[in-house]
Short mmCIF file of C-alpha atoms and ligand atoms in Angstrom, two decimals:
data_model
loop_
_atom_site.label_atom_id
_atom_site.label_comp_id
_atom_site.label_asym_id
_atom_site.label_seq_id
_atom_site.Cartn_x
_atom_site.Cartn_y
_atom_site.Cartn_z
CA MET A 1 25.94 -23.55 -3.82
CA ASN A 2 26.32 -24.96 -7.21
CA TYR A 3 23.76 -24.12 -9.96
CA GLY A 4 21.81 -27.34 -9.70
CA ALA A 5 21.26 -26.52 -5.88
CA LYS A 6 20.47 -22.93 -6.64
CA ARG A 7 17.76 -23.88 -9.23
CA ALA A 8 16.31 -26.34 -6.61
CA VAL A 9 16.21 -23.54 -3.97
CA THR A 10 14.64 -21.05 -6.52
CA HIS A 11 12.02 -23.75 -7.40
CA LEU A 12 11.35 -24.40 -3.79
CA LEU A 13 11.00 -20.81 -2.77
CA ARG A 14 8.47 -20.29 -5.61
CA ARG A 15 6.58 -23.30 -4.65
CA HIS A 16 6.67 -22.12 -1.07
CA ARG A 17 5.30 -18.86 -1.85
CA ARG A 18 2.40 -20.22 -3.76
CA ARG A 19 1.79 -22.90 -1.25
CA GLN A 20 1.95 -20.68 1.78
CA PHE A 21 -1.44 -19.65 0.94
CA PRO A 22 -3.58 -21.86 -1.19
CA ARG A 23 -5.92 -20.38 -3.38
CA PHE A 24 -9.43 -20.94 -2.49
CA GLY A 25 -11.21 -19.78 -5.69
CA LEU A 26 -13.04 -23.08 -6.17
CA GLN A 27 -14.16 -23.31 -2.57
CA ARG A 28 -17.92 -23.45 -2.32
CA CYS A 29 -18.95 -20.11 -0.66
CA SER A 30 -21.95 -19.26 1.41
CA SER A 31 -24.31 -16.76 -0.21
CA THR A 32 -22.89 -13.77 1.94
CA PHE A 33 -19.45 -14.33 0.46
CA ASP A 34 -21.02 -14.49 -3.04
CA LYS A 35 -22.97 -11.41 -2.42
CA ARG A 36 -20.57 -9.21 -0.36
CA GLU A 37 -18.51 -6.70 -2.18
CA TRP A 38 -15.12 -7.18 -0.54
CA SER A 39 -12.91 -4.18 -0.12
CA THR A 40 -10.20 -5.53 -2.41
CA PRO A 41 -9.81 -8.93 -4.23
CA LEU A 42 -7.23 -9.92 -1.72
CA ALA A 43 -9.91 -9.36 1.09
CA LYS A 44 -12.02 -11.93 -0.58
CA THR A 45 -9.32 -14.51 -0.97
CA LEU A 46 -8.24 -14.10 2.74
CA ALA A 47 -11.80 -14.21 4.02
CA GLU A 48 -12.39 -17.40 2.02
CA ALA A 49 -9.15 -18.87 3.49
CA ILE A 50 -10.29 -17.90 7.09
CA LYS A 51 -13.63 -19.30 6.57
CA THR A 52 -12.15 -22.60 5.41
CA THR A 53 -9.32 -23.07 7.69
CA GLY A 54 -10.00 -20.97 10.68
CA PRO A 55 -8.33 -17.58 11.89
CA ILE A 56 -4.78 -17.06 10.48
CA SER A 57 -1.85 -15.45 12.35
CA ILE A 58 -0.99 -11.77 11.80
CA ALA A 59 2.18 -12.97 10.23
CA ALA A 60 0.36 -14.91 7.50
CA PHE A 61 -1.97 -11.85 7.04
CA MET A 62 0.95 -9.50 6.68
CA ARG A 63 2.72 -11.61 4.22
CA GLN A 64 -0.23 -11.88 1.90
CA CYS A 65 -1.05 -8.23 2.04
CA LEU A 66 2.58 -7.18 1.31
CA THR A 67 3.96 -9.65 -0.93
CA SER A 68 1.32 -12.03 -2.39
CA PRO A 69 1.82 -12.31 -6.16
CA GLN A 70 -2.06 -11.87 -6.35
CA GLY A 71 -2.66 -8.27 -5.08
CA GLY A 72 0.14 -7.81 -2.53
CA TYR A 73 0.88 -4.14 -1.70
CA TYR A 74 4.59 -4.23 -2.76
CA THR A 75 4.21 -6.98 -5.39
CA THR A 76 1.30 -5.16 -7.34
CA ARG A 77 1.06 -1.70 -6.30
CA ASN A 78 3.79 -0.20 -8.45
CA SER A 79 2.52 -1.78 -11.56
CA GLY A 80 0.12 0.37 -13.69
CA GLY A 81 1.53 3.59 -12.07
CA THR A 82 0.01 3.19 -8.71
CA GLU A 83 2.84 4.59 -6.59
CA VAL A 84 3.87 3.37 -3.11
CA PHE A 85 6.50 6.06 -2.29
CA GLY A 86 6.67 9.83 -2.42
CA LYS A 87 4.09 12.59 -2.18
CA LYS A 88 1.69 10.95 -4.64
CA GLY A 89 1.94 7.52 -3.03
CA ASP A 90 1.42 6.36 0.53
CA PHE A 91 4.48 7.23 2.45
CA ILE A 92 7.82 8.91 2.01
CA THR A 93 11.17 7.42 3.28
CA SER A 94 14.38 9.21 4.24
CA PRO A 95 16.27 8.44 1.08
CA GLU A 96 13.41 10.05 -0.66
CA ILE A 97 13.37 13.01 1.40
CA THR A 98 17.13 14.07 0.82
CA GLN A 99 19.97 12.75 -1.24
CA VAL A 100 22.21 13.47 1.78
CA PHE A 101 20.71 10.34 3.57
CA GLY A 102 22.18 7.82 0.88
CA GLU A 103 25.49 9.82 0.57
CA LEU A 104 25.92 9.66 4.34
CA VAL A 105 25.30 5.83 4.28
CA GLY A 106 27.84 5.86 1.60
CA VAL A 107 30.41 7.69 3.79
CA TRP A 108 29.70 5.25 6.58
CA THR A 109 30.44 2.27 4.35
CA VAL A 110 33.76 3.72 3.04
CA ALA A 111 34.87 4.55 6.74
CA GLU A 112 34.15 1.11 7.79
CA TRP A 113 36.06 -0.37 4.85
CA MET A 114 38.99 1.82 5.68
CA ALA A 115 38.78 0.67 9.43
CA GLN A 116 38.80 -2.73 8.44
CA GLY A 117 41.99 -2.58 6.45
CA ARG A 118 40.80 -1.44 2.99
CA ARG A 119 40.37 -4.72 1.16
CA ARG A 120 41.28 -4.31 -2.36
CA SER A 121 38.81 -6.82 -3.74
CA GLY A 122 35.83 -8.89 -2.88
CA VAL A 123 33.49 -6.24 -1.65
CA GLU A 124 29.82 -6.83 -2.12
CA LEU A 125 27.06 -4.27 -1.55
CA ILE A 126 23.86 -5.95 -0.61
CA GLU A 127 20.48 -4.09 0.05
CA MET A 128 17.43 -5.50 1.40
CA GLY A 129 14.19 -3.97 0.02
CA PRO A 130 15.60 -1.28 -1.96
CA GLY A 131 12.27 0.56 -2.86
CA ARG A 132 12.84 2.82 -5.71
CA GLY A 133 16.64 2.31 -5.45
CA THR A 134 17.26 5.77 -4.38
CA LEU A 135 19.48 5.05 -1.32
CA MET A 136 21.76 2.75 -3.45
CA ASP A 137 21.89 5.35 -6.26
CA ASP A 138 23.02 8.07 -3.87
CA LEU A 139 25.40 5.83 -1.91
CA LEU A 140 26.99 4.79 -5.32
CA ARG A 141 27.36 8.29 -6.48
CA THR A 142 29.42 9.11 -3.25
CA ILE A 143 31.42 5.90 -3.44
CA ARG A 144 32.41 6.65 -6.94
CA ASN A 145 34.62 9.50 -5.61
CA PHE A 146 36.61 7.05 -3.36
CA LYS A 147 38.39 5.36 -6.25
CA SER A 148 40.14 2.63 -4.32
CA PHE A 149 36.96 1.50 -2.50
CA ALA A 150 35.01 1.62 -5.80
CA SER A 151 37.35 -0.64 -7.45
CA SER A 152 37.29 -3.02 -4.66
CA ILE A 153 33.40 -3.64 -5.32
CA GLU A 154 32.62 -6.84 -7.20
CA ALA A 155 28.85 -6.90 -7.24
CA ILE A 156 25.69 -5.31 -5.84
CA TYR A 157 22.97 -7.47 -4.81
CA LEU A 158 19.49 -6.29 -4.19
CA VAL A 159 16.88 -8.51 -2.37
CA GLU A 160 13.64 -7.43 -3.64
CA ALA A 161 10.18 -9.26 -3.55
CA SER A 162 8.49 -6.95 -5.97
CA PRO A 163 9.13 -7.33 -9.78
CA ALA A 164 7.67 -3.88 -10.28
CA LEU A 165 9.97 -2.27 -7.93
CA ARG A 166 12.69 -4.56 -9.38
CA ASP A 167 11.93 -2.63 -12.72
CA ILE A 168 12.09 0.79 -11.12
CA GLN A 169 15.40 0.06 -9.45
CA LYS A 170 16.82 -1.34 -12.66
CA ARG A 171 15.99 2.01 -14.52
CA LEU A 172 17.61 4.16 -11.83
CA LEU A 173 20.68 1.92 -11.15
CA CYS A 174 21.60 0.84 -14.69
CA GLY A 175 19.69 3.13 -16.97
CA ASP A 176 16.97 2.24 -19.55
CA ALA A 177 19.38 0.98 -22.24
CA ALA A 178 21.28 -1.62 -20.26
CA PRO A 179 20.11 -5.06 -20.76
CA MET A 180 18.43 -7.13 -18.06
CA GLU A 181 19.23 -10.80 -18.02
CA GLU A 182 17.58 -13.48 -16.24
CA THR A 183 19.72 -15.77 -14.34
CA GLU A 184 19.78 -18.93 -12.20
CA ILE A 185 19.12 -16.99 -9.08
CA GLY A 186 17.20 -14.02 -10.33
CA HIS A 187 17.99 -11.00 -12.71
CA LYS A 188 21.09 -9.17 -13.60
CA SER A 189 22.28 -5.86 -15.22
CA VAL A 190 25.19 -3.50 -14.86
CA ASN A 191 25.52 -0.38 -12.68
CA ARG A 192 25.71 2.91 -14.47
CA HIS A 193 27.98 4.66 -11.84
CA ILE A 194 30.66 2.04 -11.11
CA GLY A 195 30.14 -0.56 -13.99
CA VAL A 196 29.77 -3.64 -11.75
CA PRO A 197 26.98 -6.25 -12.01
CA VAL A 198 23.67 -5.46 -10.20
CA ILE A 199 21.91 -8.81 -9.39
CA TRP A 200 18.45 -9.07 -8.00
CA VAL A 201 17.23 -11.90 -5.86
CA GLU A 202 13.78 -12.37 -4.38
CA ASP A 203 14.96 -13.69 -1.13
CA ILE A 204 18.07 -13.61 0.87
CA ARG A 205 18.55 -17.35 0.87
CA LEU A 206 19.28 -17.04 -2.74
CA LEU A 207 22.35 -14.81 -2.41
CA PRO A 208 25.65 -16.78 -3.19
CA HIS A 209 27.60 -17.56 0.04
CA ASN A 210 31.21 -16.97 -0.10
CA GLU A 211 33.23 -16.75 2.92
CA ASP A 212 36.15 -14.65 1.22
CA LYS A 213 33.79 -11.77 0.44
CA THR A 214 33.32 -8.63 2.41
CA PRO A 215 29.65 -7.97 2.44
CA PHE A 216 28.20 -4.45 3.44
CA ILE A 217 24.56 -5.04 3.92
CA PHE A 218 22.00 -2.11 4.12
CA ALA A 219 18.40 -2.56 5.43
CA HIS A 220 16.43 0.73 5.51
CA GLU A 221 12.71 0.53 6.38
CA PHE A 222 13.04 -3.27 5.62
CA PHE A 223 12.47 -4.83 8.77
CA ASP A 224 9.19 -3.10 9.43
CA ALA A 225 7.75 -4.80 6.53
CA LEU A 226 8.47 -8.29 7.74
CA PRO A 227 5.73 -10.36 9.34
CA ILE A 228 5.14 -10.42 13.14
CA HIS A 229 3.33 -12.84 15.54
CA ALA A 230 1.46 -11.24 18.45
CA PHE A 231 0.78 -13.03 21.69
CA GLN A 232 -0.85 -12.48 25.00
CA SER A 233 -0.12 -14.20 28.27
CA VAL A 234 -3.49 -15.51 29.68
CA ALA A 235 -3.89 -16.57 33.34
CA PRO A 236 -4.60 -20.29 34.01
CA SER A 237 -8.37 -20.75 33.91
CA LEU A 238 -10.18 -21.30 37.19
CA GLU A 239 -11.55 -24.55 35.93
CA SER A 240 -7.99 -25.84 35.22
CA GLN A 241 -7.03 -25.23 38.75
CA GLN A 242 -9.76 -27.43 40.15
CA PRO A 243 -8.98 -31.07 40.89
CA ARG A 244 -9.99 -33.11 37.73
CA GLU A 245 -12.67 -35.68 38.12
CA ILE A 246 -12.96 -38.66 35.66
CA MET A 247 -15.53 -41.22 35.53
CA THR A 248 -14.45 -44.84 36.39
CA PRO A 249 -16.56 -48.09 36.64
CA ASN A 250 -16.76 -47.60 40.44
CA GLY A 251 -18.00 -43.92 39.98
CA PRO A 252 -16.34 -40.48 39.81
CA THR A 253 -12.70 -40.29 40.98
CA THR A 254 -10.70 -37.16 41.70
CA LEU A 255 -7.34 -36.86 40.20
CA HIS A 256 -4.87 -35.16 42.40
CA GLN A 257 -2.05 -34.74 40.06
CA PRO A 258 -2.05 -31.22 38.70
CA ARG A 259 -2.63 -30.98 34.89
CA LYS A 260 0.67 -30.35 33.00
CA HIS A 261 1.08 -26.66 32.40
CA SER A 262 -2.46 -26.00 33.52
CA ASN A 263 -1.69 -23.81 36.52
CA THR A 264 0.78 -21.40 34.95
CA PRO A 265 0.00 -18.54 32.61
CA GLN A 266 0.17 -19.46 28.80
CA TRP A 267 0.90 -17.51 25.73
CA ARG A 268 -2.11 -17.43 23.21
CA GLU A 269 -1.63 -15.95 19.67
CA LEU A 270 -3.75 -12.98 18.43
CA MET A 271 -5.25 -14.14 15.26
CA VAL A 272 -6.90 -12.64 12.46
CA SER A 273 -10.42 -13.60 12.15
CA LEU A 274 -13.66 -12.77 10.14
CA ASN A 275 -15.83 -10.18 11.53
CA PRO A 276 -19.48 -11.69 11.51
CA GLU A 277 -20.95 -8.26 10.95
CA ALA A 278 -19.32 -8.24 7.62
CA ALA A 279 -19.06 -11.93 6.75
CA VAL A 280 -22.40 -13.08 7.95
CA GLU A 281 -24.52 -10.17 8.25
CA ASN A 282 -22.96 -8.29 5.31
CA LYS A 283 -23.15 -4.96 6.83
CA LYS A 284 -21.67 -2.64 4.41
CA ASP A 285 -19.32 -0.56 6.43
CA ALA A 286 -18.35 -3.08 9.08
CA PRO A 287 -14.70 -3.94 9.28
CA GLU A 288 -13.96 -7.25 7.48
CA PHE A 289 -11.35 -8.63 9.83
CA LYS A 290 -10.54 -8.38 13.39
CA LEU A 291 -7.95 -9.62 16.03
CA THR A 292 -9.10 -12.20 18.38
CA LEU A 293 -7.12 -14.31 20.81
CA ALA A 294 -6.92 -17.96 19.89
CA LYS A 295 -8.87 -20.14 22.43
CA ALA A 296 -5.97 -22.61 22.68
CA SER A 297 -2.23 -22.98 22.22
CA THR A 298 -0.96 -23.11 18.71
CA PRO A 299 2.29 -24.45 17.52
CA SER A 300 3.51 -20.83 17.14
CA SER A 301 2.48 -19.76 20.64
CA LEU A 302 4.21 -22.76 22.18
CA VAL A 303 7.31 -22.35 20.22
CA ILE A 304 8.14 -18.68 19.22
CA PRO A 305 7.82 -16.78 22.62
CA GLU A 306 10.14 -19.51 24.01
CA ILE A 307 13.14 -18.41 21.87
CA SER A 308 14.34 -15.73 24.07
CA GLU A 309 14.59 -15.04 27.92
CA ARG A 310 13.10 -11.53 27.26
CA TYR A 311 9.77 -13.09 26.16
CA LYS A 312 9.87 -15.70 28.92
CA ALA A 313 10.25 -13.13 31.67
CA LEU A 314 6.73 -11.62 30.61
CA LYS A 315 4.85 -14.95 30.36
CA SER A 316 4.20 -15.02 34.11
CA LEU A 317 2.42 -11.71 34.04
CA PRO A 318 -1.11 -12.37 32.74
CA GLY A 319 -2.26 -9.83 30.15
CA SER A 320 1.29 -9.01 28.81
CA THR A 321 1.18 -8.71 25.06
CA ILE A 322 4.29 -9.08 22.86
CA GLU A 323 5.17 -8.91 19.19
CA ILE A 324 7.72 -11.15 17.60
CA SER A 325 8.99 -11.32 14.08
CA PRO A 326 10.82 -14.59 13.76
CA GLU A 327 11.61 -13.71 10.06
CA SER A 328 13.45 -10.57 11.11
CA ARG A 329 15.60 -12.74 13.57
CA ILE A 330 16.36 -14.94 10.79
CA TYR A 331 17.55 -12.08 8.57
CA ALA A 332 19.57 -10.47 11.29
CA ALA A 333 21.25 -13.96 11.96
CA GLU A 334 22.00 -14.41 8.23
CA PHE A 335 23.67 -10.91 8.18
CA ALA A 336 25.82 -11.79 11.14
CA ARG A 337 26.88 -15.20 9.57
CA ARG A 338 27.81 -13.35 6.34
CA ILE A 339 30.07 -10.99 8.30
CA GLY A 340 31.35 -13.13 11.21
CA GLY A 341 31.06 -16.73 9.72
CA GLY A 342 28.73 -19.45 10.75
CA PRO A 343 26.52 -21.83 8.82
CA SER A 344 24.27 -20.42 5.99
CA GLN A 345 20.49 -20.84 6.72
CA VAL A 346 20.22 -22.65 3.41
CA THR A 347 20.97 -26.42 3.32
CA THR A 348 21.01 -28.07 -0.14
CA GLY A 349 18.90 -31.07 0.38
CA THR A 350 21.44 -33.73 1.57
CA ALA A 351 22.08 -32.36 5.00
CA ALA A 352 22.39 -34.88 7.65
CA ALA A 353 20.26 -34.86 10.72
CA PRO A 354 21.54 -32.71 13.51
CA GLY A 355 23.82 -34.32 15.73
CA SER A 356 24.85 -37.14 13.30
CA ARG A 357 28.51 -37.47 12.48
CA ALA A 358 27.87 -36.37 8.91
CA ALA A 359 26.28 -33.07 9.85
CA PRO A 360 27.73 -30.27 7.78
CA LYS A 361 30.66 -28.43 9.40
CA VAL A 362 30.27 -24.72 10.32
CA PRO A 363 32.30 -22.65 8.10
CA VAL A 364 34.27 -20.47 10.12
CA ARG A 365 35.61 -17.24 8.46
CA ARG A 366 39.19 -16.80 8.68
CA THR A 367 38.82 -12.99 9.13
CA PRO A 368 35.35 -11.71 9.69
CA SER A 369 34.73 -8.82 7.45
CA GLY A 370 31.97 -6.38 6.11
CA ALA A 371 29.23 -4.71 8.18
CA ALA A 372 25.44 -4.25 8.27
CA LEU A 373 23.76 -1.01 8.76
CA ILE A 374 19.90 -1.36 9.74
CA LEU A 375 17.87 1.91 9.84
CA ASP A 376 14.30 1.68 10.80
CA TYR A 377 11.68 2.82 13.18
CA GLY A 378 11.03 0.90 16.49
CA SER A 379 11.92 0.49 20.13
CA ALA A 380 15.36 0.34 21.37
CA SER A 381 14.98 -2.09 24.23
CA THR A 382 11.23 -2.72 25.00
CA ILE A 383 9.45 -5.45 23.33
CA PRO A 384 7.04 -3.91 20.64
CA VAL A 385 3.26 -4.02 21.65
CA ASN A 386 0.12 -3.17 19.53
CA SER A 387 2.43 -1.56 16.78
CA LEU A 388 0.85 -3.01 13.92
CA ARG A 389 -0.27 -0.12 11.65
CA GLY A 390 -1.63 0.60 8.27
CA ILE A 391 -0.86 3.55 6.13
CA ARG A 392 -2.64 4.89 3.19
CA GLN A 393 -2.00 8.17 1.19
CA HIS A 394 0.03 9.53 4.32
CA ALA A 395 -2.60 8.65 6.79
CA LYS A 396 -3.06 6.16 9.46
CA VAL A 397 -5.73 3.68 8.61
CA PRO A 398 -6.80 0.26 10.23
CA PRO A 399 -4.09 -2.11 9.52
CA LEU A 400 -6.47 -4.98 8.70
CA SER A 401 -8.37 -2.71 6.21
CA PHE A 402 -8.32 -2.85 2.37
CA PRO A 403 -5.79 -5.79 2.15
CA GLY A 404 -3.20 -5.15 -0.39
CA GLN A 405 -3.92 -1.46 -0.67
CA VAL A 406 -2.56 -0.56 2.67
CA ASP A 407 1.03 -0.65 3.77
CA VAL A 408 0.96 -2.73 6.86
CA SER A 409 3.96 -2.56 9.18
CA ALA A 410 5.23 -2.93 12.72
CA ASP A 411 7.83 -1.50 14.91
CA VAL A 412 11.25 -3.11 14.76
CA ASP A 413 12.62 -4.80 17.90
CA PHE A 414 16.14 -3.74 17.74
CA THR A 415 17.27 -5.79 20.78
CA ALA A 416 15.77 -8.86 19.14
CA LEU A 417 17.85 -8.22 15.95
CA ALA A 418 20.97 -7.80 18.20
CA GLU A 419 20.37 -10.75 20.11
CA ALA A 420 19.79 -12.90 16.91
CA ALA A 421 23.13 -11.49 15.29
CA ILE A 422 25.22 -12.25 18.40
CA GLU A 423 23.72 -15.69 18.80
CA ALA A 424 24.33 -16.47 15.22
CA SER A 425 28.00 -15.80 14.88
CA GLU A 426 30.84 -15.43 17.22
CA GLY A 427 32.60 -13.20 14.69
CA VAL A 428 30.46 -10.24 15.08
CA GLU A 429 29.57 -7.52 17.59
CA VAL A 430 26.64 -4.98 17.40
CA HIS A 431 26.53 -1.39 18.09
CA GLY A 432 23.49 0.62 18.93
CA PRO A 433 20.61 1.14 18.41
CA VAL A 434 21.23 4.88 18.40
CA GLU A 435 18.51 7.37 17.54
CA GLN A 436 18.72 8.44 13.73
CA GLY A 437 18.93 12.10 14.65
CA ASP A 438 22.24 11.47 16.59
CA PHE A 439 23.50 9.11 13.97
CA LEU A 440 22.97 11.51 11.07
CA LEU A 441 24.21 14.60 13.05
CA SER A 442 27.55 12.72 13.92
CA MET A 443 27.83 11.64 10.32
CA GLY A 444 27.84 15.37 9.39
CA ILE A 445 24.22 15.85 7.81
CA ALA A 446 24.10 19.51 8.61
CA GLU A 447 27.51 20.28 7.05
CA ARG A 448 26.95 18.26 4.01
CA THR A 449 23.71 19.91 3.41
CA GLU A 450 25.13 23.40 3.84
CA GLN A 451 27.97 22.55 1.50
CA LEU A 452 25.47 21.36 -1.12
CA LEU A 453 23.20 24.47 -0.69
CA LYS A 454 26.07 26.54 -1.90
CA SER A 455 25.49 25.57 -5.45
CA VAL A 456 21.53 25.24 -5.47
CA LYS A 457 19.97 28.23 -6.91
CA ASP A 458 16.35 27.11 -7.31
CA GLU A 459 14.43 28.45 -4.35
CA GLU A 460 12.00 25.45 -4.01
CA ARG A 461 14.84 22.86 -3.92
CA ARG A 462 16.58 24.91 -1.42
CA LYS A 463 13.59 24.88 0.89
CA ASN A 464 13.20 21.14 0.39
CA MET A 465 16.75 20.47 1.29
CA GLU A 466 16.61 22.61 4.34
CA SER A 467 13.34 21.22 5.75
CA GLY A 468 14.28 17.67 4.57
CA TRP A 469 17.50 17.19 6.70
CA LYS A 470 15.81 18.81 9.65
CA ARG A 471 12.87 16.42 9.43
CA LEU A 472 15.33 13.47 9.59
CA VAL A 473 17.01 14.68 12.67
CA GLU A 474 14.40 16.40 14.64
CA LYS A 475 13.30 14.50 17.78
CA GLY A 476 9.85 16.32 18.42
CA GLY A 477 6.81 17.06 16.27
CA GLY A 478 6.68 15.09 13.02
CA GLY A 479 10.55 14.52 13.09
CA MET A 480 12.05 11.13 12.50
CA GLY A 481 15.20 11.65 14.69
CA LYS A 482 14.01 9.94 17.65
CA ILE A 483 11.71 6.96 16.65
CA TYR A 484 14.01 5.89 13.70
CA LYS A 485 17.08 4.12 14.98
CA ALA A 486 20.37 2.92 13.42
CA LEU A 487 22.04 -0.52 14.50
CA ALA A 488 25.29 -1.70 13.15
CA ILE A 489 26.77 -5.24 13.03
CA ILE A 490 30.57 -5.34 12.40
CA PRO A 491 33.36 -7.82 12.77
CA GLU A 492 34.07 -8.67 16.41
CA ASN A 493 36.98 -6.62 17.81
CA GLY A 494 36.49 -6.80 21.56
CA GLY A 495 34.59 -3.55 21.51
CA ARG A 496 37.84 -1.64 21.01
CA ARG A 497 36.58 0.17 17.86
CA ARG A 498 33.28 1.83 17.28
CA PRO A 499 31.94 2.49 13.95
CA VAL A 500 31.46 6.15 13.01
CA GLY A 501 27.95 7.33 13.88
CA PHE A 502 28.09 5.04 16.84
CA GLY A 503 30.63 6.84 18.95
CA GLY A 504 33.69 6.05 16.81
CA SER A 505 35.63 8.43 14.40
CA ILE A 506 37.01 7.90 11.06
CA VAL A 507 40.18 5.95 10.99
CA PRO A 508 42.34 7.55 8.30
N1 SAH B 1 14.43 0.84 1.47
C1 SAH B 1 13.49 1.51 0.64
C2 SAH B 1 12.01 0.95 0.58
C3 SAH B 1 11.38 0.70 1.80
S1 SAH B 1 9.79 -0.05 1.65
C4 SAH B 1 13.34 3.01 1.13
O1 SAH B 1 13.73 3.23 2.17
O2 SAH B 1 12.75 3.84 0.51
C5 SAH B 1 10.07 -1.94 1.77
C6 SAH B 1 10.97 -2.46 0.64
O3 SAH B 1 11.14 -3.93 0.85
C7 SAH B 1 10.29 -2.48 -0.74
O4 SAH B 1 11.17 -2.40 -1.65
C8 SAH B 1 9.51 -3.96 -0.69
O5 SAH B 1 9.06 -4.34 -1.90
C9 SAH B 1 10.54 -4.71 0.07
N2 SAH B 1 10.10 -5.89 0.61
C10 SAH B 1 9.12 -6.05 1.47
N3 SAH B 1 8.91 -7.35 1.98
C11 SAH B 1 9.97 -7.93 1.42
C12 SAH B 1 10.45 -9.32 1.55
N4 SAH B 1 9.65 -10.18 2.25
N5 SAH B 1 11.34 -9.80 0.79
C13 SAH B 1 12.11 -8.93 0.06
N6 SAH B 1 11.77 -7.68 -0.11
C14 SAH B 1 10.79 -7.11 0.49
#
């Protein structure tokens, strides 16, 4: 993409972010709205929006709660000292529990690079939603020891929606003294470990697309933060099964043709609506928002559940509920295209209509290269159901409460990610998902921790390291070894080579 196009995309994305949710500050409000003390400023904005335009999708609600520039959880919570991660924050993630996690992701990357023939240049490290930057920092500390791999790295790209977290990542990865520049696509500084540029963008679509590069893409606890839609299959109504009567000049006439679509189950979207007890009666402790089933089909319910046979199969069973994250599928597809080739999602304004002769050609990579490692919690093969959750100060809370102050997330549908990746590029294959416990044990978490412990004298640190690695692999109790999974996207090789941690061994 040239600079003009990049500027246009940046501008469009910013406008899109602002527009996705109009501000309703000037809307005339009923007295209840004026009187009510909403749980958060964002709750009031959302309530006014719903009152004006009707119920909104869970996806729209999640997006606002997590990344709205006005009061979103990630976008505003880390400023002013309100922490998201760690003991004092709302939740703790694996890289924050033990440094060995990031180190092993580093070892995985080096092993994959070796197996792909040790390219001497053009390697890019790309991380989605790096949080405090801990995983990337531990990974780079490890990679620094593999000189020829380290010297093949050209740039580190971080896709981060939160300006506050971007600052925290910059301090860790580049140091306080390193200057931070604003660029056409985002921000830029230099890494303190390996001296290469670190480039921040707010959206994956802003990343440069160059088919000669070898991208290694990491997404740890990123997909669970992407918005979901939820749908329920409803039986055809009895009324719609009756023959229809219409009034004609000669009296009522019965229509014998069945109504289109009327006698098969239909998907209806679960929407976030206002709870009248809060919004109308102004009851103090009543929940402000609740989920209700849309009364009719919406554009989303007509289109989204039709994108995969997995969803279609459940439509005929009234009562089935499914959660779908179209955005997650877009990201997985983009990872696959960057590794295996295929068109970029971004078109630069002059793209011809599909099917016309001037339609842009699909860039096919000469040699697929790079890999993606996705680590998150969710289901291996089943479609997530009722998985929307809220976390605040390490406790579960209702996901629609305190918008912007609660971390809202949903289970990751790993099969959907695999499906999207394979459909997007013929140049990739997918391995996993495997359970995190198995992945980390086969990567050597026990041995690495034991080795580290030899030089640690401090008793408290020793205890944390010992309990930390166990927590990541244990499959029962509060362990993260089973519910968390790992999925890898690698260049297509006819299934002959498995990546390490997914049944493969290190290729020397
Ligand atoms: N990977 C980190 C942080 C996980 S929390 C860790 O494991 O510790 C989710 C991260 O994704 C945060 O950095 C958040 O700001 C970022 N994020 C959430 N939604 C995003 C979006 N739509 N685009 C870019 N970044 C996003």
